[in-house]
PDB file of C-alpha atoms in Angstrom:
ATOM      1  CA  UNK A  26      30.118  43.138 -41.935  1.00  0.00           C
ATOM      2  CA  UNK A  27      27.323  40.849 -40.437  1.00  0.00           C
ATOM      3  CA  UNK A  28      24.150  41.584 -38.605  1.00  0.00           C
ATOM      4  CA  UNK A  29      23.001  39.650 -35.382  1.00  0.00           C
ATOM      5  CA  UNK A  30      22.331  36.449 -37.048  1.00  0.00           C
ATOM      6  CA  UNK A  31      25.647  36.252 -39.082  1.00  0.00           C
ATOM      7  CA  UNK A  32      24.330  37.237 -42.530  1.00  0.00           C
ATOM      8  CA  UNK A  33      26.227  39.655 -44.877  1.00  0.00           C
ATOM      9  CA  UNK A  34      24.066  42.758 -45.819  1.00  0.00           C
ATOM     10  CA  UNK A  35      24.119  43.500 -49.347  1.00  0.00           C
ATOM     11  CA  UNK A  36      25.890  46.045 -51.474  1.00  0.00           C
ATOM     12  CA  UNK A  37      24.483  49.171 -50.555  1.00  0.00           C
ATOM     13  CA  UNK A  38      24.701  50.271 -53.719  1.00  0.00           C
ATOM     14  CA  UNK A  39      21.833  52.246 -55.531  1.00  0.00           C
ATOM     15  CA  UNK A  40      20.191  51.686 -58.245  1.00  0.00           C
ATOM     16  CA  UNK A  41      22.559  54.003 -60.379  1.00  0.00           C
ATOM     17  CA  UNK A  42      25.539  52.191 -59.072  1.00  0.00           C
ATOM     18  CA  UNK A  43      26.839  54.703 -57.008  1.00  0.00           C
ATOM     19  CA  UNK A  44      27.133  53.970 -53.266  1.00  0.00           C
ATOM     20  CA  UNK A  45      24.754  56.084 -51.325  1.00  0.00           C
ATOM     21  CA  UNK A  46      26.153  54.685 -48.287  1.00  0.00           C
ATOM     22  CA  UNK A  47      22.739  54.334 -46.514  1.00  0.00           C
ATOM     23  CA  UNK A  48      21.988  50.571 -45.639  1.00  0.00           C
ATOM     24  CA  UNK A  49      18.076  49.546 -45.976  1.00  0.00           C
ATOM     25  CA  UNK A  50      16.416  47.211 -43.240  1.00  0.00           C
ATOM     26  CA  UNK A  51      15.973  44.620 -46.093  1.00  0.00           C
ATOM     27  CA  UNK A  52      19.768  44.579 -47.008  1.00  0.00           C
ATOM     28  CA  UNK A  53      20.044  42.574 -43.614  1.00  0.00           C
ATOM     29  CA  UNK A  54      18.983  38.776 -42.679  1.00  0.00           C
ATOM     30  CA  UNK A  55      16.996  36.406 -44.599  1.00  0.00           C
ATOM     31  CA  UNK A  56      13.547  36.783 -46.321  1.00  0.00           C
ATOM     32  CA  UNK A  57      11.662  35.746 -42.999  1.00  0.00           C
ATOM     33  CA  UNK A  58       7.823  34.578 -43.438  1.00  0.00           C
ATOM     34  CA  UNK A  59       5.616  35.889 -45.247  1.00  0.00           C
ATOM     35  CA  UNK A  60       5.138  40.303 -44.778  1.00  0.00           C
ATOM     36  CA  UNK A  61       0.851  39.557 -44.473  1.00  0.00           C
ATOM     37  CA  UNK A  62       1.993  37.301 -41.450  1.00  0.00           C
ATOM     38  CA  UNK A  63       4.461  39.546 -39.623  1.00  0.00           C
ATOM     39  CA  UNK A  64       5.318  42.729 -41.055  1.00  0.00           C
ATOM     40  CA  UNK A  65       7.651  43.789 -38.859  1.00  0.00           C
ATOM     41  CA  UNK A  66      11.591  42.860 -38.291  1.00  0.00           C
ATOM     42  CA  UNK A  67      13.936  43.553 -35.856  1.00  0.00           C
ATOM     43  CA  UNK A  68      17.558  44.747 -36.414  1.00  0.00           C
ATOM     44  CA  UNK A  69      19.680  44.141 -33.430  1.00  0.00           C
ATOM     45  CA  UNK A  70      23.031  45.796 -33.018  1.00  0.00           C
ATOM     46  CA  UNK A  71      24.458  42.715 -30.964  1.00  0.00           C
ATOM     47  CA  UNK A  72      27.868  43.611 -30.317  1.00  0.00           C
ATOM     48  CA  UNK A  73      26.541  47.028 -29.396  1.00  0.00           C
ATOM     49  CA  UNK A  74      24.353  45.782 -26.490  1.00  0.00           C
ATOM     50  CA  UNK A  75      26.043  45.918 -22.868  1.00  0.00           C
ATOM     51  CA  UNK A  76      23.465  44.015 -21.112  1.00  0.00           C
ATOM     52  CA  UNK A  77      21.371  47.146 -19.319  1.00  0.00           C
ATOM     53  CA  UNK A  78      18.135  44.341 -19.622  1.00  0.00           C
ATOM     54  CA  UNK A  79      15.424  47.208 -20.276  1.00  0.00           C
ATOM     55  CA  UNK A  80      14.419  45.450 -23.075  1.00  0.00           C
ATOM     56  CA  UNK A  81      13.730  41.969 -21.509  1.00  0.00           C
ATOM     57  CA  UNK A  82      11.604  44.365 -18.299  1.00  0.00           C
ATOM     58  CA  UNK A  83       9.661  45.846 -21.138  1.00  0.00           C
ATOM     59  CA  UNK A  84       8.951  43.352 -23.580  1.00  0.00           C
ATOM     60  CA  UNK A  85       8.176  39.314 -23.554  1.00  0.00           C
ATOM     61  CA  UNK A  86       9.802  39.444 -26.700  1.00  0.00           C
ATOM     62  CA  UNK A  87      13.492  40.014 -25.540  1.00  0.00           C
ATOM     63  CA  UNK A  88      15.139  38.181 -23.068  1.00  0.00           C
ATOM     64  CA  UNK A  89      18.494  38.090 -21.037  1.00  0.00           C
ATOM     65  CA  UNK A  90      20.928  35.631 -22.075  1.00  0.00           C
ATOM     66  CA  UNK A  91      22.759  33.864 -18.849  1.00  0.00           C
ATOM     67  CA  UNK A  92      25.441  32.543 -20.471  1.00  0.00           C
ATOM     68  CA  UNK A  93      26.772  36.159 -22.392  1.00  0.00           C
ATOM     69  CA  UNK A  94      24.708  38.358 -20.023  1.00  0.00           C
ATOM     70  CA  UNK A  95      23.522  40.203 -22.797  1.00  0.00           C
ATOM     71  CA  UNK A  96      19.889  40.464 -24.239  1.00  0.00           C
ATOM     72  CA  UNK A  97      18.217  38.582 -27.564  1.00  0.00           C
ATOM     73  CA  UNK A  98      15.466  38.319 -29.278  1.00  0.00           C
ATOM     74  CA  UNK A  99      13.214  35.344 -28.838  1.00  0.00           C
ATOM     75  CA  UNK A 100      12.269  36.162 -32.664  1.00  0.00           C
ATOM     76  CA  UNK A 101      13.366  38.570 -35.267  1.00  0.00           C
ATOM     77  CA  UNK A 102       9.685  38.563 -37.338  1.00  0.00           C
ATOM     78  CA  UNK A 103       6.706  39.891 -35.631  1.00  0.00           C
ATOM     79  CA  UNK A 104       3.445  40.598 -36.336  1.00  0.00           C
ATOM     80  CA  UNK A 105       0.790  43.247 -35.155  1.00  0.00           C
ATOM     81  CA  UNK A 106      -0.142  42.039 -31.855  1.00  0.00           C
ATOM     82  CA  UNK A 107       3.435  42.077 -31.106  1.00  0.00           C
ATOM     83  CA  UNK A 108       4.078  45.711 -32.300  1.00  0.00           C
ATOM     84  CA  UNK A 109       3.710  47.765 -29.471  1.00  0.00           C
ATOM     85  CA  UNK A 110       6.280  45.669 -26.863  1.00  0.00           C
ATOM     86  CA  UNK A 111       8.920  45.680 -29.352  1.00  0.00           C
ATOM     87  CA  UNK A 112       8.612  49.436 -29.807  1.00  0.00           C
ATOM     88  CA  UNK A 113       8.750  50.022 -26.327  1.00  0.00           C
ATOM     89  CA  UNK A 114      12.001  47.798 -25.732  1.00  0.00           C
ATOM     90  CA  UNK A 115      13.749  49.363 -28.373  1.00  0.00           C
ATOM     91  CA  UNK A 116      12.799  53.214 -26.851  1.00  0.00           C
ATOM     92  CA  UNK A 117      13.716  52.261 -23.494  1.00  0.00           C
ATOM     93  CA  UNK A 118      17.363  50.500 -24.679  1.00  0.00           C
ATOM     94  CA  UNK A 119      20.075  52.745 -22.827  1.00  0.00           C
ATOM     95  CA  UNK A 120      23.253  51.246 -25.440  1.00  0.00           C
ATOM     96  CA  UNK A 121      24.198  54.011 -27.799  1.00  0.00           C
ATOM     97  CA  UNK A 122      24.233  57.117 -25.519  1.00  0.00           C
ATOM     98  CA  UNK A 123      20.540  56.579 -25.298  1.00  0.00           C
ATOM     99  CA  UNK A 124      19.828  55.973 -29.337  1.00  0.00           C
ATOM    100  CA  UNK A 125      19.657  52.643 -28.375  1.00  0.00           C
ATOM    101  CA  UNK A 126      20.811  48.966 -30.407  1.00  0.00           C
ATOM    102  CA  UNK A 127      17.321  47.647 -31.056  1.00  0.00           C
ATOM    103  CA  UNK A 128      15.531  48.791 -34.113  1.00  0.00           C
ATOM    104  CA  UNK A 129      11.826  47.869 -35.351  1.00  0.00           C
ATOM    105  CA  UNK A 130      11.167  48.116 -39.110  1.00  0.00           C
ATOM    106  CA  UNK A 131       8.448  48.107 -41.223  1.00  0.00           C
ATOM    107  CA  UNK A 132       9.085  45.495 -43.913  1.00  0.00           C
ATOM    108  CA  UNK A 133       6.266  46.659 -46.490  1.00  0.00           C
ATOM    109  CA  UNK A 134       8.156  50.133 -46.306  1.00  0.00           C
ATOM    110  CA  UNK A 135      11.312  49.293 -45.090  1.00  0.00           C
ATOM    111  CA  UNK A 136      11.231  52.345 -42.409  1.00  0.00           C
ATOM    112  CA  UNK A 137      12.772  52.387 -38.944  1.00  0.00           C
ATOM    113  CA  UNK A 138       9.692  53.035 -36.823  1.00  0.00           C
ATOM    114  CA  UNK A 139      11.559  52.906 -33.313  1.00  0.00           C
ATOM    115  CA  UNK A 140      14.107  53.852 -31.909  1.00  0.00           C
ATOM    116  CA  UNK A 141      13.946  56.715 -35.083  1.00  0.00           C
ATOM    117  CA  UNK A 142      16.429  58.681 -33.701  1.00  0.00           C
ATOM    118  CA  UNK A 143      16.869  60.776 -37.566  1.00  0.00           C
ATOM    119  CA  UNK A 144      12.905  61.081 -36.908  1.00  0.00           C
ATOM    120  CA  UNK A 145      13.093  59.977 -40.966  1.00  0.00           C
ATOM    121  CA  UNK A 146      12.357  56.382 -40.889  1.00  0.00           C
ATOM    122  CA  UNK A 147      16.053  55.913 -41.859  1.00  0.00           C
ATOM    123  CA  UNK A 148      17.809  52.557 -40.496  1.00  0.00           C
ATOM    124  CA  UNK A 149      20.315  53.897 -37.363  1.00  0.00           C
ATOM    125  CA  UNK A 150      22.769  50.712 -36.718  1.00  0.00           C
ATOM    126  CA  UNK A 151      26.490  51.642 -36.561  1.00  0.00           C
ATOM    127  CA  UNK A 152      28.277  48.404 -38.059  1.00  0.00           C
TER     128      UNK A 152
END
């Protein structure tokens, strides 16, 4: 299974071997610059999105594709100043019976911090 930009997650092993079967932030994409530069990623559930365009009202960061009609990042890394937009798309994001597909992590702790919708910082995508 591959995440938005085509990369395999890892095993989702833990560190005992046995499969836990929860899937950290980190196991998806590449390493991205550095954390002190933009601590936060983005985890997009592509081929969940049905093109509502909340995101893209809510959020300079996201925008609506014209070709597929559905939305996309503009980037996947983002720092501090860009915190609060991203957050906000990814609460207002209807896909998912309201849970929605966009999910902002913390990379020094690899925590969900929005949508949340386990309220315990544990990565929500359904691949």
């Amino acid at each position: 299974m591959s995440d938005a930009r085509g990369t395999e997650p890892d095993d989702a092993d833990g560190e005992d071997g046995s499969d836990d079967g929860v899937l950290a932030a980190s196991d998806l994409g590449g390493e991205g610059p550095p954390i002190e530069e933009k601590p936060y990623k983005i985890v997009f559930e592509a081929n969940k999105c049905f093109g509502a365009g909340k995101c893209a009202e809510v959020a300079d960061n996201w925008e609506m594709d014209v070709v597929s009609g559905m939305a996309k990042p503009r980037t996947y890394y983002i720092g501090e100043d860009d915190l609060a937009e991203n957050v906000r798309a990814a609460e207002v994001c209807p896909a998912k019976k309201e849970r929605g597909v966009i999910h902002v992590v913390d990379r020094r702790t690899d925590e969900e911090i929005a949508p949340d919708p386990h309220g315990d910082g544990t990565l929500s995508v359904d691949w």
